[in-house]
Coordinates of C-alpha atoms in Angstrom, one line a residue:
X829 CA 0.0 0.0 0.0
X830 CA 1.5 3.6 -0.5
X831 CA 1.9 6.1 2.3
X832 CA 1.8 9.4 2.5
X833 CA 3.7 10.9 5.9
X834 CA 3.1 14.5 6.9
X835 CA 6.6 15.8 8.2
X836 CA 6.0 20.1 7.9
X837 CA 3.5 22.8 7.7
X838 CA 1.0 20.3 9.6
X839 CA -0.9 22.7 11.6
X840 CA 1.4 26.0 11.0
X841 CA 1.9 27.8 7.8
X842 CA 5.8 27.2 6.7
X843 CA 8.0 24.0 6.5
X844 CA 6.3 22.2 4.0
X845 CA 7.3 18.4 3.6
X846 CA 5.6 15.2 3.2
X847 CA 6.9 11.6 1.7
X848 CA 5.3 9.4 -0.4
X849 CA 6.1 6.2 -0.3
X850 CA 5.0 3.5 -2.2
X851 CA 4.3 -0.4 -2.0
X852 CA 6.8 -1.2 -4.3
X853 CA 9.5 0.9 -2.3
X854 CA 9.9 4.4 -4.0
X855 CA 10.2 7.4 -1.8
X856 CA 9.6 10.7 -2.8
X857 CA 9.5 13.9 -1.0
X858 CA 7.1 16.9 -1.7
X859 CA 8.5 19.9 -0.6
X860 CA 11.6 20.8 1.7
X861 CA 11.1 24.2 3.6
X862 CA 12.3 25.9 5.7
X863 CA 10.4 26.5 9.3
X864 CA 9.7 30.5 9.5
X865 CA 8.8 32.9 12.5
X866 CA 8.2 30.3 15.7
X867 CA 11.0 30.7 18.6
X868 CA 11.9 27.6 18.1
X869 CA 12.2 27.6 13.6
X870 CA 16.2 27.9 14.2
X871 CA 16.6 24.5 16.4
X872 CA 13.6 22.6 14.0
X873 CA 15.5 23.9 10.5
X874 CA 19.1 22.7 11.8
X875 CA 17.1 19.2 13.6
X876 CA 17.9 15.9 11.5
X877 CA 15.5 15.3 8.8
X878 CA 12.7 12.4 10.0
X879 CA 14.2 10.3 7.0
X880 CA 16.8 9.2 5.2
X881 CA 17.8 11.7 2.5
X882 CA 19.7 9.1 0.6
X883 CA 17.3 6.8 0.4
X884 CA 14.8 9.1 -1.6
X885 CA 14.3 8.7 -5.7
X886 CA 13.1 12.4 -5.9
X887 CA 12.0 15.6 -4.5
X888 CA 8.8 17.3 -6.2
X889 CA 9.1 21.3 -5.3
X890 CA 5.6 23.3 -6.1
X891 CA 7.4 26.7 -5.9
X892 CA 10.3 28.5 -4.9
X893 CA 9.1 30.2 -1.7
X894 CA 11.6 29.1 0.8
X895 CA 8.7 27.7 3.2
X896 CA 8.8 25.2 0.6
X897 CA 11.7 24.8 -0.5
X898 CA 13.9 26.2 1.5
X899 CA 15.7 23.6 3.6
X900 CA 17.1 21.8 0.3
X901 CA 20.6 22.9 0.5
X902 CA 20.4 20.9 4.2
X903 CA 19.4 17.7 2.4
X904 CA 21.6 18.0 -0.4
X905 CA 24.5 18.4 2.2
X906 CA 23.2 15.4 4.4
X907 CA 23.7 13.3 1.3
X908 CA 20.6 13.8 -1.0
X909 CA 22.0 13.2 -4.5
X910 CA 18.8 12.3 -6.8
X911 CA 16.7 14.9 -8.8
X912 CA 15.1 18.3 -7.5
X913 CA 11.9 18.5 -10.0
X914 CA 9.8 22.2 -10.1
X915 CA 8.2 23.7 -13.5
X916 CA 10.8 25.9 -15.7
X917 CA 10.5 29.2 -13.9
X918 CA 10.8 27.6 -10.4
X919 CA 13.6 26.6 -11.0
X920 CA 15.5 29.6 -12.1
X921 CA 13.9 31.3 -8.9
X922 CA 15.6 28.4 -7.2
X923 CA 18.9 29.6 -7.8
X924 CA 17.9 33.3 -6.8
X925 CA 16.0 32.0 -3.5
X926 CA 18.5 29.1 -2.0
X927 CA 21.9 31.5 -3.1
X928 CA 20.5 34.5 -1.5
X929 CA 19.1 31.9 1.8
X930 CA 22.5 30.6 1.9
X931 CA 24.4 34.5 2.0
X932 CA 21.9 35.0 5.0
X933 CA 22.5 32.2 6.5
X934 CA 26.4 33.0 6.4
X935 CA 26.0 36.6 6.9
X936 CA 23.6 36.5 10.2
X937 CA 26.1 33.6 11.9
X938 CA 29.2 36.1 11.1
X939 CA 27.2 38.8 12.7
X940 CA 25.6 36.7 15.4
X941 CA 29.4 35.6 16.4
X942 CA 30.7 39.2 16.6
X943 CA 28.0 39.9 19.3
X944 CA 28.0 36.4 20.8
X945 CA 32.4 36.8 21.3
X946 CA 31.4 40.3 23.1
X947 CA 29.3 39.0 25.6
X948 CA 31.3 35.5 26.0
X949 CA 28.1 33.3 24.2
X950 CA 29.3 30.3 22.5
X951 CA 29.6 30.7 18.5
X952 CA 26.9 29.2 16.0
X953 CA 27.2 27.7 12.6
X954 CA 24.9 28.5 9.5
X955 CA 22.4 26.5 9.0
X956 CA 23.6 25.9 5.6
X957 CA 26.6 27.5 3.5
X958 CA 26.9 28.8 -0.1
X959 CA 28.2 25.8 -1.0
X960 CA 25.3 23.7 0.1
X961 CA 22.9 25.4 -1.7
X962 CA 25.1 25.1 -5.4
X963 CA 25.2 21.3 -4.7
X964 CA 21.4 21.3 -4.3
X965 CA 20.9 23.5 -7.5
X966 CA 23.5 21.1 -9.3
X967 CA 20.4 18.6 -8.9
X968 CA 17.3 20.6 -10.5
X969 CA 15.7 19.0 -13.2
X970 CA 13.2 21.7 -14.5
X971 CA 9.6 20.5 -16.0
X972 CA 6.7 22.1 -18.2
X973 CA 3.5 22.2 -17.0
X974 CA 1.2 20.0 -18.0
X975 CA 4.0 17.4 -18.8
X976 CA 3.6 14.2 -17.7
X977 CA 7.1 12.2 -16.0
X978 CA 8.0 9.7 -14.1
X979 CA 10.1 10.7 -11.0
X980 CA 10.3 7.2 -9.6
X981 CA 9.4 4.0 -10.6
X982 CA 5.8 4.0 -10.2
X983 CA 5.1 7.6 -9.5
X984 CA 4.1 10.2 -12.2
X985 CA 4.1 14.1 -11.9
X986 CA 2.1 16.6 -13.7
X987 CA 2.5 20.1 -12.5
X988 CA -0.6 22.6 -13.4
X989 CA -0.5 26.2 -12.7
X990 CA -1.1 27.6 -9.1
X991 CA -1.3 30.9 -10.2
X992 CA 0.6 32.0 -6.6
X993 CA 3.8 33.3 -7.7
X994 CA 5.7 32.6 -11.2
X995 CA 6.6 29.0 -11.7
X996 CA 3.8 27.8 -8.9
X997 CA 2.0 24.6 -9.4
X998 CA -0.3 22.7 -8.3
X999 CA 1.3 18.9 -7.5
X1000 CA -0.4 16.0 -9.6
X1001 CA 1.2 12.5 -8.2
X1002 CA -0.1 8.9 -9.8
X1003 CA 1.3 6.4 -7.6
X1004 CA 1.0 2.8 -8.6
X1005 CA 0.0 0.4 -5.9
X1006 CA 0.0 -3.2 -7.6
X1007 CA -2.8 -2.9 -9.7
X1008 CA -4.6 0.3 -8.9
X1009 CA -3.1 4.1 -9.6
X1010 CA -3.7 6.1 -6.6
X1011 CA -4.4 10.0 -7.5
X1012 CA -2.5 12.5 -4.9
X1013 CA -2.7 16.0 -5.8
X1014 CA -1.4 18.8 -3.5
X1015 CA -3.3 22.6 -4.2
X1016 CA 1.0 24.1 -3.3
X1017 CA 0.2 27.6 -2.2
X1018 CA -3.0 28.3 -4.5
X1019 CA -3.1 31.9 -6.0
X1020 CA -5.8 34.5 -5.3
X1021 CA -7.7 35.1 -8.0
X1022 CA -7.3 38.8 -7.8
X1023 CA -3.7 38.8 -8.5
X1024 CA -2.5 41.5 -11.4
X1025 CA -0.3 39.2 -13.2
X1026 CA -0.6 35.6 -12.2
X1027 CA -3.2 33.5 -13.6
X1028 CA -6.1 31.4 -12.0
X1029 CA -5.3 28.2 -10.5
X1030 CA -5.8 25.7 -13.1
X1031 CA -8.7 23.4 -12.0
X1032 CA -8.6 19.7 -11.7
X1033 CA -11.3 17.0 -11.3
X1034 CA -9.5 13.9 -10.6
X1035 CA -8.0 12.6 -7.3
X1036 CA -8.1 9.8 -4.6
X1037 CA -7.2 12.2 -2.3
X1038 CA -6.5 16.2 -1.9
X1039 CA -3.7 18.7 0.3
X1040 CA -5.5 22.1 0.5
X1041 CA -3.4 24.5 1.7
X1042 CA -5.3 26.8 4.4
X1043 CA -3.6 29.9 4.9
X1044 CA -6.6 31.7 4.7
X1045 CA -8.9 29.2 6.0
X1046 CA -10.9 31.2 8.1
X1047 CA -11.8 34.5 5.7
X1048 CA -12.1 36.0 2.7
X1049 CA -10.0 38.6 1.7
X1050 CA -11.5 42.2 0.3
X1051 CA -12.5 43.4 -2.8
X1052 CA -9.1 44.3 -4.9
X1053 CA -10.2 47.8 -5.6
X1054 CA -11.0 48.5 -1.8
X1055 CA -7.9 47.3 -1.0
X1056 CA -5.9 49.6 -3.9
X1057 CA -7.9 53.0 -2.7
X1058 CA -7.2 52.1 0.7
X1059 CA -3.6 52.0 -0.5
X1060 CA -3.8 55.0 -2.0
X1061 CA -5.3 56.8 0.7
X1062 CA -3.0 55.6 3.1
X1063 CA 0.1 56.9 0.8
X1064 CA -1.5 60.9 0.4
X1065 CA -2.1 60.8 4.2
X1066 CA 1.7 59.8 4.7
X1067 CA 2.5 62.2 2.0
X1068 CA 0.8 65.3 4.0
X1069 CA 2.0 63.8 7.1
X1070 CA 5.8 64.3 5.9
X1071 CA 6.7 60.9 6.8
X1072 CA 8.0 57.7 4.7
X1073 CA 6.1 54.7 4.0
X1074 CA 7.8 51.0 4.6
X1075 CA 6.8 47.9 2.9
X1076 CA 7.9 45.0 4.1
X1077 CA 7.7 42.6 1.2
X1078 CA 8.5 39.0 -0.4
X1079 CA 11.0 39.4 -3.1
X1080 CA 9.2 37.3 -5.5
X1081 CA 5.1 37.6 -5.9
X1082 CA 4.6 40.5 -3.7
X1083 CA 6.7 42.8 -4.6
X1084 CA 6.2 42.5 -8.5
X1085 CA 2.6 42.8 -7.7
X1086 CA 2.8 46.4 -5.5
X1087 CA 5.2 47.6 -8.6
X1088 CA 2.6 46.9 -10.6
X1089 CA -0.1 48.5 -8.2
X1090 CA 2.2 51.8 -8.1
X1091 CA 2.5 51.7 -11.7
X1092 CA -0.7 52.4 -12.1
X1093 CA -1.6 55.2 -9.6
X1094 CA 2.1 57.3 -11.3
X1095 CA 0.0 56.5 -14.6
X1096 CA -3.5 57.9 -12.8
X1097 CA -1.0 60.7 -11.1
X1098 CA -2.5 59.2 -7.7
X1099 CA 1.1 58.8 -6.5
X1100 CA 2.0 61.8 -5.1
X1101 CA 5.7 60.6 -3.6
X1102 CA 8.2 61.0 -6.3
X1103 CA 10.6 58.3 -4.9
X1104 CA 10.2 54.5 -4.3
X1105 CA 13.2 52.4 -3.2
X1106 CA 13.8 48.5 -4.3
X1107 CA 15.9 47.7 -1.5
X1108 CA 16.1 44.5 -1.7
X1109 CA 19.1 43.2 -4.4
X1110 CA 16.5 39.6 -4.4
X1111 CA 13.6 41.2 -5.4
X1112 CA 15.3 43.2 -7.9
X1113 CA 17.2 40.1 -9.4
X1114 CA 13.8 38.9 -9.1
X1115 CA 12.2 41.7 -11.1
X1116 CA 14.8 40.2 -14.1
X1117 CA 13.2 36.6 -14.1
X1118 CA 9.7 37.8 -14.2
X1119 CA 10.5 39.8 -17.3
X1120 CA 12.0 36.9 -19.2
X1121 CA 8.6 35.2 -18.7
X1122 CA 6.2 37.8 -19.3
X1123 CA 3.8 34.9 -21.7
X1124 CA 3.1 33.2 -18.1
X1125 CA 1.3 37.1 -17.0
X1126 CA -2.1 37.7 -17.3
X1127 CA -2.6 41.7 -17.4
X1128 CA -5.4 43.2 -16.8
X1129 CA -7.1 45.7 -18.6
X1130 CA -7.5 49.2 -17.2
X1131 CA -10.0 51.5 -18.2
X1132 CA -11.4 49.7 -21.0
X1133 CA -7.2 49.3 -22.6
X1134 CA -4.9 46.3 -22.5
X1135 CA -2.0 46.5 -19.8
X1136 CA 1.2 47.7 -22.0
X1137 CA 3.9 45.0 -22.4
X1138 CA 7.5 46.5 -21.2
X1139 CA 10.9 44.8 -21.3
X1140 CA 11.7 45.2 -17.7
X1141 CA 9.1 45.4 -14.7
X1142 CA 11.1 48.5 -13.5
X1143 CA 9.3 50.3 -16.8
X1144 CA 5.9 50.0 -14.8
X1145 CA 7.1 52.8 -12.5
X1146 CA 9.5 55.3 -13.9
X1147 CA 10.1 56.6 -10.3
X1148 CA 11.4 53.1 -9.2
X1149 CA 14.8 53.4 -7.9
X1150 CA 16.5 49.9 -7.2
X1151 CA 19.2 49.9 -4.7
X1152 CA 21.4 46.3 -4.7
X1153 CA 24.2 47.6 -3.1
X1154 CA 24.7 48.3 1.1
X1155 CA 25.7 51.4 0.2
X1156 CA 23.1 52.5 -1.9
X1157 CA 20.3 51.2 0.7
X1158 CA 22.0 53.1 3.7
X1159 CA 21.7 56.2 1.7
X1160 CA 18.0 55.6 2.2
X1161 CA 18.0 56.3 5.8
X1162 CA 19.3 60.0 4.8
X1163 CA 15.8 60.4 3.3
X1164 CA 13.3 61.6 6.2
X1165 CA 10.1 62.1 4.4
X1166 CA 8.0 61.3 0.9
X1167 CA 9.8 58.2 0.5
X1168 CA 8.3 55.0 0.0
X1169 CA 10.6 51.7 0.7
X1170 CA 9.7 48.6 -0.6
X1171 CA 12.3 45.9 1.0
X1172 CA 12.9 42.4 2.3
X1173 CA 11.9 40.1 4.7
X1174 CA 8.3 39.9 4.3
X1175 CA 7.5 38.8 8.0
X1176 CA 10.4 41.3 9.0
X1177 CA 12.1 38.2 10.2
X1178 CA 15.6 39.7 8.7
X1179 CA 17.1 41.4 5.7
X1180 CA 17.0 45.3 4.7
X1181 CA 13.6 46.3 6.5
X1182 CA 14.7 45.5 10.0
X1183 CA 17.5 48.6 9.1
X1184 CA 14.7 50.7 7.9
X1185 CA 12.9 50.3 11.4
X1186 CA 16.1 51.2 13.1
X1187 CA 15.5 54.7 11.6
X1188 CA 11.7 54.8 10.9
X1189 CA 9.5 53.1 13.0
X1190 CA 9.8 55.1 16.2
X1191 CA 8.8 58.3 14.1
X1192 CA 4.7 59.3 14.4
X1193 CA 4.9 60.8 10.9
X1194 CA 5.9 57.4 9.4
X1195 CA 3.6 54.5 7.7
X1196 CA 4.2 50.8 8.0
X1197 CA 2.3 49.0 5.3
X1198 CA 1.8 45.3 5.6
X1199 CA 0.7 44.0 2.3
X1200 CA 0.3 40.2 3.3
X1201 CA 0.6 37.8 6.2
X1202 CA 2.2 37.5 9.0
X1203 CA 3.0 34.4 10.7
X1204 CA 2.7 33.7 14.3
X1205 CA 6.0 34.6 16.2
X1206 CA 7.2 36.8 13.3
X1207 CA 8.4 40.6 14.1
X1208 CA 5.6 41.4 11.5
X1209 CA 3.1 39.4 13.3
X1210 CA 4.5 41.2 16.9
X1211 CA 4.0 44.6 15.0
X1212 CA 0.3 44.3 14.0
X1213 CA -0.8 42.6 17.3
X1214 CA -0.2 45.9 18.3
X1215 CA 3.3 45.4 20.2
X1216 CA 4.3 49.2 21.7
X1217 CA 8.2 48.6 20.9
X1218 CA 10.6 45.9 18.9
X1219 CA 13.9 44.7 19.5
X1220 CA 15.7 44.7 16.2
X1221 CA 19.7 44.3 15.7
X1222 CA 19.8 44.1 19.7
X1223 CA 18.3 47.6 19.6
X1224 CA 14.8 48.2 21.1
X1225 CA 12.3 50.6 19.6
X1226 CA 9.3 52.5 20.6
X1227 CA 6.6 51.4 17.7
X1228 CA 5.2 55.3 16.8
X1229 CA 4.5 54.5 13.6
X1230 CA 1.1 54.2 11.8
X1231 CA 0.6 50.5 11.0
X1232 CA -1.6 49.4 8.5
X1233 CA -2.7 45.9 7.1
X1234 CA -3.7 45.4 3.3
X1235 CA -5.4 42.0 3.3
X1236 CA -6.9 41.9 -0.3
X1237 CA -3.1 42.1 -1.6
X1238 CA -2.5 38.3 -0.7
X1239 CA -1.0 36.4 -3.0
X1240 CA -3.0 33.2 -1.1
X1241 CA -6.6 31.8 -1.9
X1242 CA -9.4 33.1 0.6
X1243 CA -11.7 30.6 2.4
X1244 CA -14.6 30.8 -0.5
X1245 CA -11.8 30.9 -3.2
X1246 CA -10.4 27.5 -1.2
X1247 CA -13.5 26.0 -0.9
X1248 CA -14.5 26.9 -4.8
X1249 CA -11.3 25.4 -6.0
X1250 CA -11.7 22.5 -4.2
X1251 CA -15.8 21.6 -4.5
X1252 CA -14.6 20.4 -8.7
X1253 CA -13.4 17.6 -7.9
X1254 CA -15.3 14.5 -8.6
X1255 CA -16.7 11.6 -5.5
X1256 CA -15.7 13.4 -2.6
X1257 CA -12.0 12.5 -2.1
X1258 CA -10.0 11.8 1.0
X1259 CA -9.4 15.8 1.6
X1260 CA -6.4 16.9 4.3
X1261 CA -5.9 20.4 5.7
X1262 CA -2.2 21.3 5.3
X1263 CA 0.1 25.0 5.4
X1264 CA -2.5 26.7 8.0
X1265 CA -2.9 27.8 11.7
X1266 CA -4.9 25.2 13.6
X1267 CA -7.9 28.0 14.3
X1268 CA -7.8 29.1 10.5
X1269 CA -8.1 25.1 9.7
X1270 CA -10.8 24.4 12.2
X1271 CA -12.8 26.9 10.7
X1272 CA -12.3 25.9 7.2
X1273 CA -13.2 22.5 8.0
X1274 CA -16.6 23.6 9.5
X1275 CA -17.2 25.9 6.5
X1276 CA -16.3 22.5 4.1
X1277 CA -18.9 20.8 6.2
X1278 CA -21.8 22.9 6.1
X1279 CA -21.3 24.0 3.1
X1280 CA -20.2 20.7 0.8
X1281 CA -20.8 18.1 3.5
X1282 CA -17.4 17.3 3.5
X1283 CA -15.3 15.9 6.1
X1284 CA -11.9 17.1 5.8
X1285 CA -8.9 16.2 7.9
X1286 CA -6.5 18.0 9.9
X1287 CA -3.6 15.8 10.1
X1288 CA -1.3 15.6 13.5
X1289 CA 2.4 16.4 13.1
X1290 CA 4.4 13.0 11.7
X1291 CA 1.3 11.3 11.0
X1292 CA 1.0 8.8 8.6
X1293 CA -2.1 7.7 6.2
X1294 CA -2.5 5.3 3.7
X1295 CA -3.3 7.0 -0.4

């Protein structure tokens, strides 16, 4: 009989993995990410993987968010040597997201140990190196969507567009057991169907039994053009205010998405700030990939006219300024008002946002936009609970600035978005909440139940079921 184990994101949002495991002895792993936000990410992230990474035939990656995929320089360097399979874009984002993981990595221990040797704490170790990462990457094996291939003997992927990010997909695995075909398919993150440039997830019928992903279990998000004239408003009032505006973003979705946004209000002269700062040297290398694949967008029309095509993404906002170097992004912080700063980590868990604070956030006149979510135990997630001061880079800061939430700009499926994706398929198959808070699941499930009669699952951490 074939197994399916859930090892990550089982009742929290990041560290996807599960392994399949067939009757016939083939072992493949969906997903390999990296825990994010919790107190204790650090010490699960460098804790020995609950298999064997030798002994698997494949790893299946749905996109190139490092909650799923994030931890596959680890298993590479703890002896994984088989392929890495994600659709054709993932995998050049792959090389962007593990490289620019591993610097971090490098870069926060150095740091860490400069501190740690001042105050007589014991030194730590990256979780992974440079090097780990480029043996992973040596391993990709890039597919099409739509394309059918055996990544073991027995087991069959098809990836279909998730319309989340570029490259996402929605996982399609046939495992043979004797002489049945089991159907598993895994939603990956599913995109919102409001999204400016992705498209709608693709929609599938057939399965023996579904992963829905749950972020957003437990609401809907608003109406996109609430959502943009709240942003709008929110930028004039930090315009007349005389403050800047920070956005902490992910490199790759969000960010290409709020370019876009602010594209549009320069082009409907809405924008009154005549500066806005890429500080993030990901999301601008990022910016590059997306343009390469520009037939994978699905613009909009605005005001009756077809979204222009433009070489680069930068093009959609003339006033975009992209700072990749340190010393361009600390001549930011010599800019006190009508900025707007759009730079990494998304859940201000590190990278060039938590600098920004340093000179921002304590300032009344300033605006803190979040433009998606925020995972439990994440600085971001501390910020809009309403916490009255942060420690960041051993600093602590009085929290003065206006904070704001933006909801309808998630690049996730909302509850009735979930539930319509997942009401196509055909005689009710086994159907397991993954990649969600336990409350936000819980409340999906009920929703699932009164509204399709469906029981759904919430599976326990290292549980195992039979496909």
């Amino acid at each position: 009989m074939a197994l399916l184990n859930f090892y990550g994101a089982i009742q929290q949002v990041t560290g996807s993995c599960y392994l399949i495991e067939s009757r016939d002895g083939a072992r493949v792993l969906m997903e390999c990410g990296m825990r994010q936000g919790r107190r204790d990410a650090d010490e699960d992230n460098r804790a020995p993987f609950p298999f064997d990474p030798g002994s698997l035939n494949a790893v299946v990656i749905s996109h190139a968010h490092l909650d799923h995929s994030g931890l596959l320089p680890r298993l590479a360097a703890a002896g994984y040597r088989g392929p890495i399979y994600a659709t054709v874009a993932t995998s050049e984002l792959l090389e962007l997201m593990l490289l620019d993981s591993a610097h971090i990595q490098e870069h926060d221990a150095e740091w860490e140990n400069k501190w740690r040797a001042r105050v007589g704490k014991p030194q730590i170790t990256p979780i992974y190196t440079t090097a780990d990462a480029e043996l992973a990457l040596k391993l990709r094996h890039p597919l099409e969507y739509e394309e059918l291939h055996e990544v073991a003997p027995g087991v069959r992927l098809t990836y279909h567009d998730a319309g989340h990010i570029l490259g996402s997909a929605i996982v399609e695995l046939e495992v043979d057991d004797h002489h049945l075909t089991r159907r598993l398919v895994f939603s990956g993150d599913l995109g919102n169907t409001c999204s400016p440039l992705m498209h709608n997830p693709s929609i599938l019928t057939r399965a023996d039994a579904v992963m829905l992903e749950s972020t957003y279990g437990d609401r809907d998000h608003r109406c996109s053009e609430d959502t943009l004239d709240e942003l709008a408003g929110i930028l004039q009032q930090a315009y007349r205010d005389g403050g800047n505006v920070l956005i902490p973003s992910f490199a790759v979705g969000r960010t290409q998405d709020l370019i876009y946004y602010l594209g549009r209000f320069y082009q409907e002269g809405r924008l009154k700030q005549q500066a806005v700062f890429l500080d993030s040297p990901m999301a601008i290398r990022a910016n590059a990939i997306y343009s390469r694949y520009q037939d994978q967008f699905d613009l909009p029309e605005h005001n009756g006219r077809p979204a222009k095509k433009v070489k680069r993404i930068e093009q959609w906002l003339p006033i975009l300024r992209c700072t990749a170097s340190p010393e361009e992004s600390m001549a930011i912080n010599r800019i006190n008002s009508g900025a707007i700063i759009i730079a990494g980590s998304g859940m201000c868990t590190g990278g060039r946002i938590v600098h920004h604070f340093k000179h921002n956030i304590w300032r009344k006149e300033c605006h803190l936009i979040f433009p998606g979510f925020q995972a439990r135990g994440t600085l971001g997630r501390n910020i809009v609970d309403g916490a009255s001061n942060i420690k960041v880079l051993h600093q602590r800061f009085a929290v003065k600035a206006q904070i704001h939430t933006l909801g309808g700009f998630s690049a996730h499926a909302g509850q009735s978005q979930l539930i319509d994706w997942v009401k196509n398929f055909d005689h009710r198959p086994e159907l397991y909440l993954v990649h969600g808070e336990l409350e936000k699941m819980q409340i999906l499930q009920q929703e699932l139940k009164r509204q399709l009669n469906w029981d759904a699952c919430i599976p326990e951490p290292g549980e195992q079921v039979v496909l």
